[in-house]
Short mmCIF file of C-alpha atoms in Angstrom, two decimals:
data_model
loop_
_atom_site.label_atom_id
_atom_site.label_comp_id
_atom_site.label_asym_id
_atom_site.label_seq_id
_atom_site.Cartn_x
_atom_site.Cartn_y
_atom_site.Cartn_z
CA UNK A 57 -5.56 0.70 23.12
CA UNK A 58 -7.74 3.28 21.90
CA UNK A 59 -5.86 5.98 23.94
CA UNK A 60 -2.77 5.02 21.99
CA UNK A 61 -4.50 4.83 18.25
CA UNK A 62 -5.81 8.49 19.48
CA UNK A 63 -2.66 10.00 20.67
CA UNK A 64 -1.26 8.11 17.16
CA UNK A 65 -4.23 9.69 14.98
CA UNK A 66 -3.60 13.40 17.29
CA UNK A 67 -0.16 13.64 16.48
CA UNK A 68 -0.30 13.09 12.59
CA UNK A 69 -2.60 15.78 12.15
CA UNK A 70 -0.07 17.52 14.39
CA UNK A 71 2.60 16.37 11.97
CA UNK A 72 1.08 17.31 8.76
CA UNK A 73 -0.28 20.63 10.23
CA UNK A 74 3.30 21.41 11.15
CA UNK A 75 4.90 20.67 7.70
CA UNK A 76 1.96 22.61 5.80
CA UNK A 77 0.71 19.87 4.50
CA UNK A 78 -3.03 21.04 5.67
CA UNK A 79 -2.29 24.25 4.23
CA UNK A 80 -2.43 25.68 0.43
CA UNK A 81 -1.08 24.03 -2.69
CA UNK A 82 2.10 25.98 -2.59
CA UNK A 83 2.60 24.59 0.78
CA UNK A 84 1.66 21.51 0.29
CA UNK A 85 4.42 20.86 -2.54
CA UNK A 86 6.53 23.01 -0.95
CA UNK A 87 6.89 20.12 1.93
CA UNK A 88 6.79 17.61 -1.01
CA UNK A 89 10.18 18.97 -1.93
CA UNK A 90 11.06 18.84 1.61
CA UNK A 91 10.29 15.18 1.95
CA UNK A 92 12.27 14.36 -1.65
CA UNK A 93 15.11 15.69 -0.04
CA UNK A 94 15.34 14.50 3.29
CA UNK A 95 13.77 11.25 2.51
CA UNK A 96 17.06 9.44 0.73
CA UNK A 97 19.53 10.07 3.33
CA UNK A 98 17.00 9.27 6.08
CA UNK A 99 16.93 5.79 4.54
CA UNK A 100 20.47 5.42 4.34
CA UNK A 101 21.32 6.82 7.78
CA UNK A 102 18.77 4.24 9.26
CA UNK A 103 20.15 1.35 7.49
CA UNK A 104 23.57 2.03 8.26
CA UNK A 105 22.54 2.19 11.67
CA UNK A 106 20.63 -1.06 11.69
CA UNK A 107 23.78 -2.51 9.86
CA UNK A 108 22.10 -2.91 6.03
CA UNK A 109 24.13 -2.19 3.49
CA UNK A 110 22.30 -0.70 0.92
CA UNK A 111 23.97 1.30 -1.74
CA UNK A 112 22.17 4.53 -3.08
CA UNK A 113 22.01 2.74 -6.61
CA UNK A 114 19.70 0.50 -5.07
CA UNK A 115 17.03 2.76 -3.55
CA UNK A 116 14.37 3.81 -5.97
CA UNK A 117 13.82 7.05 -7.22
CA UNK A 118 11.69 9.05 -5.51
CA UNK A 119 8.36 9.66 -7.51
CA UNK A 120 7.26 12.59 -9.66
CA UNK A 121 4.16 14.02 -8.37
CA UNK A 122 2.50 16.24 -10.81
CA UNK A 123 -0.77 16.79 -8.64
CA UNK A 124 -2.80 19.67 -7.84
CA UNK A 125 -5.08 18.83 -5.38
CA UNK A 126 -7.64 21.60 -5.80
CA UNK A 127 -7.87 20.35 -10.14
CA UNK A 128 -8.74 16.90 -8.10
CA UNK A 129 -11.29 18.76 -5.84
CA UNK A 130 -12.90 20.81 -8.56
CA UNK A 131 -12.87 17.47 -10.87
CA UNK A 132 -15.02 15.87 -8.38
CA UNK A 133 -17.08 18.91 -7.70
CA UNK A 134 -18.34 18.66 -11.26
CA UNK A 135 -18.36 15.04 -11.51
CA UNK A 136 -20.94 15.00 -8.37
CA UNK A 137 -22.89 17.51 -10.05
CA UNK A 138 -23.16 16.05 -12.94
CA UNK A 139 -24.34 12.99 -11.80
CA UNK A 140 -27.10 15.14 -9.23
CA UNK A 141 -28.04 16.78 -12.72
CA UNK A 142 -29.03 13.41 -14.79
CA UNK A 143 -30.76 11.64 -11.61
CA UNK A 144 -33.94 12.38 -11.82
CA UNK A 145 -33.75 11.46 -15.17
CA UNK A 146 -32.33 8.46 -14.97
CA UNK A 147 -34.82 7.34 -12.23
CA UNK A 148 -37.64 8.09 -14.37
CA UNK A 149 -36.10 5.67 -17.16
CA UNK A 150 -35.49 3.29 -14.33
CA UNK A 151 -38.66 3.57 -12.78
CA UNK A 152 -40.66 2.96 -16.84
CA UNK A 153 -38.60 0.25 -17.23
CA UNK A 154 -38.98 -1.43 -14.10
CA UNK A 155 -42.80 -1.19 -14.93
CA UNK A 156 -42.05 -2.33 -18.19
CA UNK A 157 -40.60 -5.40 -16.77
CA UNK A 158 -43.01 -5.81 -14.03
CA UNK A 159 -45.86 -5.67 -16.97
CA UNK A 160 -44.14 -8.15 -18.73
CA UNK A 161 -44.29 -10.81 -16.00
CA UNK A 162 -47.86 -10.71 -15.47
CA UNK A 163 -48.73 -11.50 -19.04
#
């Protein structure tokens, strides 16, 4: 079993290094486009081979991505560090008014 969830796991990666997916940004939409295209007549070539009928009218569009994965990477960058920047900070205000509290259940 785990042999077969490896040799699964193995070739994705070996997929999505393939299509560019691992690569840069322009690659990466580049085999978005790809997918857009190919995706729609995939579907209908596998239905009519299963004997579905589904009409291209009832398929759903395909989804606009507007994405950029390194705006997402730097977003989180800064996010991280912004939250690294206030900590010790914030765990002094924690820490008085945990002693605050602490005080207060003694009286």
């Amino acid at each position: 079993r785990f042999l077969i969830k490896g040799g699964l796991a193995g070739a994705a990666v070996y997929v999505a290094y393939d299509q560019g997916l691992l690569g840069s940004g322009t690659q990466g939409a580049e085999a978005l486009k790809k997918a857009q295209e190919t995706l729609p007549p995939a579907i209908q070539e596998w239905t009519n081979y299963l004997g579905w009928e589904v009409r291209a009218a009832q398929l759903p569009a395909t989804p606009k991505f507007d994405f950029s994965l390194s705006e997402s990477w730097n977003k989180g960058v800064h996010t991280v560090m912004s939250a690294l920047s206030v900590a010790p900070t914030r765990a002094c205000e924690y820490t008085m008014e945990g002693w605050k509290y602490v005080k207060d259940l003694v009286k």
